[in-house]
Amino acid sequence: MNNVEQLKYVMKQMINITEEECNIFLNKTNLKIFKKGEVVSKPEVIPNEIYFINKGIIRVSIIDNEGTEHTIHFALENQFIADYSNFMQRTPSMYTLQALEETEVVVLPRTTVDWGYQYLSEGQKLGRLIAEYYFIYQDMRIKNTYILTPKQRYDRITDVFPNIHNRAPQHMIASYLGITPIHLSRLKKS
Amino acid sequence: MNNVEQLKYVMKQMINITEEECNIFLNKTNLKIFKKGEVVSKPEVIPNEIYFINKGIIRVSIIDNEGTEHTIHFALENQFIADYSNFMQRTPSMYTLQALEETEVVVLPRTTVDWGYQYLSEGQKLGRLIAEYYFIYQDMRIKNTYILTPKQRYDRITDVFPNIHNRAPQHMIASYLGITPIHLSRLKKS
DNA sequence: TCACAACGTTAACAAATGTTTAGATTTATG
DNA sequence: CATAAATCTAAACATTTGTTAACGTTGTGA
């Protein structure tokens, strides 16, 4: 029941929930710490956990048919992260989740998530708001790939991932932007 | 209370809802028909409606700072469409919605949507499932921009938009793929 | 501390994609 | 039906982006 204060705060921001209801729910979670570089979640497995980051940073990546790795996302403190698509569809994950620093997470097993939908008085609403939050993020991302150049997206990356330049190597940032590290190097000069 | 059978069917697929509850909800909607080429929703206005397409096809587009128009999405029969991000955030829309054929929609005004969240017994769950459905679609899209070439995305476009080649001009498809119509012409030859 | 791997930059060249212009065909509409 | 607009293709050239290889720096674990 310790170290869930951040998640408790986030939940109380999103829905009406009593201290007691919240505590019962959070009792069904557990804490986990990943070392720098450690893999949090592997592809080819049906994901059955959602993570809430207390401290640290998790990179989401995927490998294409040529074997090239692409960085899809960075997840920061006070955010939920999972291969959410495959979690919901109960299909094997395609993403790798990896801690870029020592990272502490609250683990929400599927049983806990389902319990929340069933028994928390505003559980469905919480789920809706979280899905909507990420929908808005993805919509902004998709929009930006259409209307911004890679350079412009690079210049604005700290809007979405503050301090990312001190927490992730440049080649991962380039990969997130969809360009090669060599090309990012070039863009920075101009 | 007519011409809502398709939407009724979709709702009953997603949540437990009685015929009566459904009818009360659908009484708060209205039907609208757009002619071919007609604009459904303009940018710079706070969107206050969600549309469910009975028949037809709606294109979603955005204009960048250089004045170039980009096709972001096609919405087909039995799908919901809106500038959902800005609907939720109550901020001015950035997208243009335009009917590519004569299109019949069920209009869900914001008041109706809010009523559903408040009074439908599984209203929040319905909202969650819809947001999750579009999250999965967006996730697939983002993933594909990383791991597929434009040609591969072109070859698979009918997976997502069946029969799109007969319903939208090629330059809009090229725009959706993020390439110029000239380049799409080239890709088709190879 | 030392040695090795990871990282960032640069240059030269190759491949992918965009731009401009033109022309032919199809489609929409009075 | 006739005309104008929209659409698709093509070629030539320009720009952007990727690839390969080399080099120096930094970080990290034995």
PDB file of C-alpha atoms in Angstrom, chain A:
ATOM      1  CA  MET A   1       0.000   0.000   0.000  1.00  0.00           C
ATOM      2  CA  ASN A   2       3.047   2.227  -0.254  1.00  0.00           C
ATOM      3  CA  ASN A   3       4.387   4.178  -3.206  1.00  0.00           C
ATOM      4  CA  VAL A   4       1.027   4.436  -4.891  1.00  0.00           C
ATOM      5  CA  GLU A   5       0.511   8.072  -3.957  1.00  0.00           C
ATOM      6  CA  GLN A   6       1.217   9.309  -7.464  1.00  0.00           C
ATOM      7  CA  LEU A   7      -1.270   6.930  -9.053  1.00  0.00           C
ATOM      8  CA  LYS A   8      -3.814   7.743  -6.354  1.00  0.00           C
ATOM      9  CA  TYR A   9      -3.420  11.434  -7.166  1.00  0.00           C
ATOM     10  CA  VAL A  10      -3.896  10.853 -10.886  1.00  0.00           C
ATOM     11  CA  MET A  11      -7.014   8.760 -10.313  1.00  0.00           C
ATOM     12  CA  LYS A  12      -8.551  11.352  -8.026  1.00  0.00           C
ATOM     13  CA  GLN A  13      -7.918  14.001 -10.680  1.00  0.00           C
ATOM     14  CA  MET A  14      -9.859  11.983 -13.243  1.00  0.00           C
ATOM     15  CA  ILE A  15     -12.864  10.571 -11.387  1.00  0.00           C
ATOM     16  CA  ASN A  16     -14.848  10.818  -8.170  1.00  0.00           C
ATOM     17  CA  ILE A  17     -13.465   8.094  -5.948  1.00  0.00           C
ATOM     18  CA  THR A  18     -13.353   7.746  -2.187  1.00  0.00           C
ATOM     19  CA  GLU A  19     -10.130   7.133  -0.311  1.00  0.00           C
ATOM     20  CA  GLU A  20     -11.419   3.717   0.697  1.00  0.00           C
ATOM     21  CA  GLU A  21     -12.462   2.638  -2.797  1.00  0.00           C
ATOM     22  CA  CYS A  22      -9.105   3.785  -4.084  1.00  0.00           C
ATOM     23  CA  ASN A  23      -7.221   1.844  -1.431  1.00  0.00           C
ATOM     24  CA  ILE A  24      -9.062  -1.393  -2.166  1.00  0.00           C
ATOM     25  CA  PHE A  25      -8.209  -0.996  -5.840  1.00  0.00           C
ATOM     26  CA  LEU A  26      -4.563  -0.153  -5.239  1.00  0.00           C
ATOM     27  CA  ASN A  27      -4.225  -3.126  -2.923  1.00  0.00           C
ATOM     28  CA  LYS A  28      -4.602  -5.228  -6.022  1.00  0.00           C
ATOM     29  CA  THR A  29      -1.515  -3.692  -7.611  1.00  0.00           C
ATOM     30  CA  ASN A  30       2.130  -4.285  -6.911  1.00  0.00           C
ATOM     31  CA  LEU A  31       5.380  -2.400  -7.286  1.00  0.00           C
ATOM     32  CA  LYS A  32       8.223  -3.387  -9.546  1.00  0.00           C
ATOM     33  CA  ILE A  33      11.643  -1.905 -10.226  1.00  0.00           C
ATOM     34  CA  PHE A  34      13.521  -2.345 -13.493  1.00  0.00           C
ATOM     35  CA  LYS A  35      17.218  -1.701 -13.853  1.00  0.00           C
ATOM     36  CA  LYS A  36      18.605   0.518 -16.570  1.00  0.00           C
ATOM     37  CA  GLY A  37      18.330  -1.309 -19.883  1.00  0.00           C
ATOM     38  CA  GLU A  38      16.085  -4.041 -18.525  1.00  0.00           C
ATOM     39  CA  VAL A  39      13.248  -5.329 -20.699  1.00  0.00           C
ATOM     40  CA  VAL A  40       9.794  -4.717 -19.214  1.00  0.00           C
ATOM     41  CA  SER A  41       7.720  -6.513 -21.830  1.00  0.00           C
ATOM     42  CA  LYS A  42       8.590  -8.662 -24.817  1.00  0.00           C
ATOM     43  CA  PRO A  43       6.874  -9.202 -28.185  1.00  0.00           C
ATOM     44  CA  GLU A  44       5.044 -12.416 -29.108  1.00  0.00           C
ATOM     45  CA  VAL A  45       3.334 -12.654 -25.710  1.00  0.00           C
ATOM     46  CA  ILE A  46      -0.228 -11.637 -24.851  1.00  0.00           C
ATOM     47  CA  PRO A  47       0.176  -8.620 -22.590  1.00  0.00           C
ATOM     48  CA  ASN A  48      -1.643  -8.966 -19.285  1.00  0.00           C
ATOM     49  CA  GLU A  49      -0.317  -5.955 -17.408  1.00  0.00           C
ATOM     50  CA  ILE A  50      -0.554  -2.193 -17.571  1.00  0.00           C
ATOM     51  CA  TYR A  51       2.212  -0.140 -15.979  1.00  0.00           C
ATOM     52  CA  PHE A  52       2.056   3.227 -14.272  1.00  0.00           C
ATOM     53  CA  ILE A  53       5.460   4.911 -14.062  1.00  0.00           C
ATOM     54  CA  ASN A  54       6.407   6.362 -10.684  1.00  0.00           C
ATOM     55  CA  LYS A  55       9.949   7.169 -11.681  1.00  0.00           C
ATOM     56  CA  GLY A  56      12.029   6.514 -14.761  1.00  0.00           C
ATOM     57  CA  ILE A  57      11.409   6.246 -18.485  1.00  0.00           C
ATOM     58  CA  ILE A  58      10.284   3.398 -20.707  1.00  0.00           C
ATOM     59  CA  ARG A  59      10.950   3.143 -24.414  1.00  0.00           C
ATOM     60  CA  VAL A  60       8.498   1.353 -26.718  1.00  0.00           C
ATOM     61  CA  SER A  61       9.977  -0.161 -29.874  1.00  0.00           C
ATOM     62  CA  ILE A  62       9.143  -2.509 -32.719  1.00  0.00           C
ATOM     63  CA  ILE A  63      11.254  -4.492 -35.177  1.00  0.00           C
ATOM     64  CA  ASP A  64      10.333  -4.507 -38.876  1.00  0.00           C
ATOM     65  CA  ASN A  65      10.728  -7.326 -41.406  1.00  0.00           C
ATOM     66  CA  GLU A  66      14.254  -6.199 -42.270  1.00  0.00           C
ATOM     67  CA  GLY A  67      15.264  -6.501 -38.613  1.00  0.00           C
ATOM     68  CA  THR A  68      15.479  -2.749 -38.067  1.00  0.00           C
ATOM     69  CA  GLU A  69      14.334  -1.480 -34.696  1.00  0.00           C
ATOM     70  CA  HIS A  70      12.021   1.556 -34.551  1.00  0.00           C
ATOM     71  CA  THR A  71      11.370   3.624 -31.435  1.00  0.00           C
ATOM     72  CA  ILE A  72       7.634   4.219 -31.315  1.00  0.00           C
ATOM     73  CA  HIS A  73       7.218   5.999 -28.007  1.00  0.00           C
ATOM     74  CA  PHE A  74       8.729   7.190 -24.745  1.00  0.00           C
ATOM     75  CA  ALA A  75       6.680   6.880 -21.546  1.00  0.00           C
ATOM     76  CA  LEU A  76       7.509   9.171 -18.652  1.00  0.00           C
ATOM     77  CA  GLU A  77       6.648   9.619 -14.987  1.00  0.00           C
ATOM     78  CA  ASN A  78       2.937   9.585 -14.052  1.00  0.00           C
ATOM     79  CA  GLN A  79       1.922   7.971 -17.318  1.00  0.00           C
ATOM     80  CA  PHE A  80       0.357   4.614 -18.071  1.00  0.00           C
ATOM     81  CA  ILE A  81       2.142   2.375 -20.542  1.00  0.00           C
ATOM     82  CA  ALA A  82       1.468  -1.014 -22.111  1.00  0.00           C
ATOM     83  CA  ASP A  83       1.008  -2.592 -25.492  1.00  0.00           C
ATOM     84  CA  TYR A  84      -2.508  -1.351 -24.951  1.00  0.00           C
ATOM     85  CA  SER A  85      -3.869  -2.449 -28.342  1.00  0.00           C
ATOM     86  CA  ASN A  86      -2.837  -6.028 -27.817  1.00  0.00           C
ATOM     87  CA  PHE A  87      -3.770  -5.909 -24.148  1.00  0.00           C
ATOM     88  CA  MET A  88      -7.318  -5.009 -25.130  1.00  0.00           C
ATOM     89  CA  GLN A  89      -7.519  -7.441 -28.021  1.00  0.00           C
ATOM     90  CA  ARG A  90      -5.810 -10.232 -26.063  1.00  0.00           C
ATOM     91  CA  THR A  91      -3.470 -10.800 -28.975  1.00  0.00           C
ATOM     92  CA  PRO A  92       0.312 -11.261 -28.881  1.00  0.00           C
ATOM     93  CA  SER A  93       2.204  -8.039 -28.393  1.00  0.00           C
ATOM     94  CA  MET A  94       4.364  -6.544 -31.123  1.00  0.00           C
ATOM     95  CA  TYR A  95       6.238  -4.050 -28.985  1.00  0.00           C
ATOM     96  CA  THR A  96       9.251  -4.237 -26.736  1.00  0.00           C
ATOM     97  CA  LEU A  97       9.121  -2.123 -23.576  1.00  0.00           C
ATOM     98  CA  GLN A  98      12.499  -1.295 -22.105  1.00  0.00           C
ATOM     99  CA  ALA A  99      13.586   0.862 -19.167  1.00  0.00           C
ATOM    100  CA  LEU A 100      16.108   3.509 -20.238  1.00  0.00           C
ATOM    101  CA  GLU A 101      16.891   4.334 -16.603  1.00  0.00           C
ATOM    102  CA  GLU A 102      16.192   2.583 -13.340  1.00  0.00           C
ATOM    103  CA  THR A 103      12.421   2.668 -13.423  1.00  0.00           C
ATOM    104  CA  GLU A 104       9.778   2.091 -10.751  1.00  0.00           C
ATOM    105  CA  VAL A 105       6.304   1.113 -11.885  1.00  0.00           C
ATOM    106  CA  VAL A 106       2.954   0.213 -10.372  1.00  0.00           C
ATOM    107  CA  VAL A 107       1.830  -3.004 -12.024  1.00  0.00           C
ATOM    108  CA  LEU A 108      -1.884  -3.281 -12.857  1.00  0.00           C
ATOM    109  CA  PRO A 109      -2.625  -6.899 -13.769  1.00  0.00           C
ATOM    110  CA  ARG A 110      -5.534  -7.587 -16.115  1.00  0.00           C
ATOM    111  CA  THR A 111      -7.565  -8.982 -13.223  1.00  0.00           C
ATOM    112  CA  THR A 112      -7.167  -5.687 -11.379  1.00  0.00           C
ATOM    113  CA  VAL A 113      -8.130  -3.631 -14.415  1.00  0.00           C
ATOM    114  CA  ASP A 114     -11.221  -5.785 -14.944  1.00  0.00           C
ATOM    115  CA  TRP A 115     -12.058  -5.545 -11.250  1.00  0.00           C
ATOM    116  CA  GLY A 116     -11.903  -1.766 -11.556  1.00  0.00           C
ATOM    117  CA  TYR A 117     -14.296  -1.740 -14.503  1.00  0.00           C
ATOM    118  CA  GLN A 118     -16.716  -3.928 -12.586  1.00  0.00           C
ATOM    119  CA  TYR A 119     -16.621  -2.604  -9.044  1.00  0.00           C
ATOM    120  CA  LEU A 120     -15.281   0.954  -9.011  1.00  0.00           C
ATOM    121  CA  SER A 121     -18.318   3.201  -9.237  1.00  0.00           C
ATOM    122  CA  GLU A 122     -16.616   5.293 -11.930  1.00  0.00           C
ATOM    123  CA  GLY A 123     -14.310   2.592 -13.263  1.00  0.00           C
ATOM    124  CA  GLN A 124     -15.711   2.652 -16.778  1.00  0.00           C
ATOM    125  CA  LYS A 125     -15.392   6.410 -16.828  1.00  0.00           C
ATOM    126  CA  LEU A 126     -11.751   6.175 -15.744  1.00  0.00           C
ATOM    127  CA  GLY A 127     -11.119   3.727 -18.584  1.00  0.00           C
ATOM    128  CA  ARG A 128     -12.870   6.020 -21.024  1.00  0.00           C
ATOM    129  CA  LEU A 129     -10.853   9.051 -19.959  1.00  0.00           C
ATOM    130  CA  ILE A 130      -7.544   7.196 -20.219  1.00  0.00           C
ATOM    131  CA  ALA A 131      -8.395   5.863 -23.684  1.00  0.00           C
ATOM    132  CA  GLU A 132      -9.519   9.336 -24.725  1.00  0.00           C
ATOM    133  CA  TYR A 133      -6.319  10.885 -23.395  1.00  0.00           C
ATOM    134  CA  TYR A 134      -4.195   8.591 -25.517  1.00  0.00           C
ATOM    135  CA  PHE A 135      -6.498   9.049 -28.495  1.00  0.00           C
ATOM    136  CA  ILE A 136      -5.815  12.776 -28.325  1.00  0.00           C
ATOM    137  CA  TYR A 137      -2.074  12.145 -28.106  1.00  0.00           C
ATOM    138  CA  GLN A 138      -2.115   9.793 -31.098  1.00  0.00           C
ATOM    139  CA  ASP A 139      -4.285  12.147 -33.114  1.00  0.00           C
ATOM    140  CA  MET A 140      -1.800  14.958 -32.522  1.00  0.00           C
ATOM    141  CA  ARG A 141       1.029  12.674 -33.587  1.00  0.00           C
ATOM    142  CA  ILE A 142      -0.652  11.550 -36.776  1.00  0.00           C
ATOM    143  CA  LYS A 143      -1.625  15.138 -37.593  1.00  0.00           C
ATOM    144  CA  ASN A 144       1.962  16.294 -37.087  1.00  0.00           C
ATOM    145  CA  THR A 145       3.427  13.686 -39.411  1.00  0.00           C
ATOM    146  CA  TYR A 146       1.266  15.194 -42.140  1.00  0.00           C
ATOM    147  CA  ILE A 147       1.788  18.879 -41.529  1.00  0.00           C
ATOM    148  CA  LEU A 148       5.276  19.161 -40.034  1.00  0.00           C
ATOM    149  CA  THR A 149       8.737  18.403 -41.415  1.00  0.00           C
ATOM    150  CA  PRO A 150      11.112  16.127 -39.484  1.00  0.00           C
ATOM    151  CA  LYS A 151      13.069  19.213 -38.428  1.00  0.00           C
ATOM    152  CA  GLN A 152       9.938  20.863 -37.050  1.00  0.00           C
ATOM    153  CA  ARG A 153       9.017  17.697 -35.200  1.00  0.00           C
ATOM    154  CA  TYR A 154      12.519  17.555 -33.758  1.00  0.00           C
ATOM    155  CA  ASP A 155      12.295  21.150 -32.577  1.00  0.00           C
ATOM    156  CA  ARG A 156       9.017  20.440 -30.797  1.00  0.00           C
ATOM    157  CA  ILE A 157       9.860  17.087 -29.283  1.00  0.00           C
ATOM    158  CA  THR A 158      10.410  18.532 -25.833  1.00  0.00           C
ATOM    159  CA  ASP A 159       6.789  19.731 -25.840  1.00  0.00           C
ATOM    160  CA  VAL A 160       5.805  16.080 -25.567  1.00  0.00           C
ATOM    161  CA  PHE A 161       8.870  14.614 -23.868  1.00  0.00           C
ATOM    162  CA  PRO A 162      10.407  17.271 -21.627  1.00  0.00           C
ATOM    163  CA  ASN A 163      14.127  16.787 -20.994  1.00  0.00           C
ATOM    164  CA  ILE A 164      14.220  13.870 -23.427  1.00  0.00           C
ATOM    165  CA  HIS A 165      17.622  15.008 -24.709  1.00  0.00           C
ATOM    166  CA  ASN A 166      19.148  14.125 -21.352  1.00  0.00           C
ATOM    167  CA  ARG A 167      17.304  10.838 -20.981  1.00  0.00           C
ATOM    168  CA  ALA A 168      17.503   9.123 -24.363  1.00  0.00           C
ATOM    169  CA  PRO A 169      20.366   8.855 -26.877  1.00  0.00           C
ATOM    170  CA  GLN A 170      19.973  10.802 -30.066  1.00  0.00           C
ATOM    171  CA  HIS A 171      19.684   7.776 -32.311  1.00  0.00           C
ATOM    172  CA  MET A 172      16.519   6.741 -30.457  1.00  0.00           C
ATOM    173  CA  ILE A 173      15.092  10.224 -30.900  1.00  0.00           C
ATOM    174  CA  ALA A 174      15.928  10.046 -34.615  1.00  0.00           C
ATOM    175  CA  SER A 175      14.197   6.691 -34.800  1.00  0.00           C
ATOM    176  CA  TYR A 176      11.117   8.134 -33.084  1.00  0.00           C
ATOM    177  CA  LEU A 177      11.102  10.927 -35.672  1.00  0.00           C
ATOM    178  CA  GLY A 178      11.263   8.350 -38.434  1.00  0.00           C
ATOM    179  CA  ILE A 179      14.686   9.393 -39.735  1.00  0.00           C
ATOM    180  CA  THR A 180      18.220   8.031 -39.491  1.00  0.00           C
ATOM    181  CA  PRO A 181      20.616   9.337 -36.822  1.00  0.00           C
ATOM    182  CA  ILE A 182      22.911  10.569 -39.613  1.00  0.00           C
ATOM    183  CA  HIS A 183      20.113  12.639 -41.047  1.00  0.00           C
ATOM    184  CA  LEU A 184      19.178  14.062 -37.659  1.00  0.00           C
ATOM    185  CA  SER A 185      22.795  15.115 -37.250  1.00  0.00           C
ATOM    186  CA  ARG A 186      22.514  16.975 -40.546  1.00  0.00           C
ATOM    187  CA  LEU A 187      19.220  18.630 -39.626  1.00  0.00           C
ATOM    188  CA  LYS A 188      20.636  19.929 -36.378  1.00  0.00           C
ATOM    189  CA  LYS A 189      23.340  21.848 -38.266  1.00  0.00           C
ATOM    190  CA  SER A 190      20.814  23.719 -40.370  1.00  0.00           C
TER     191      SER A 190
END
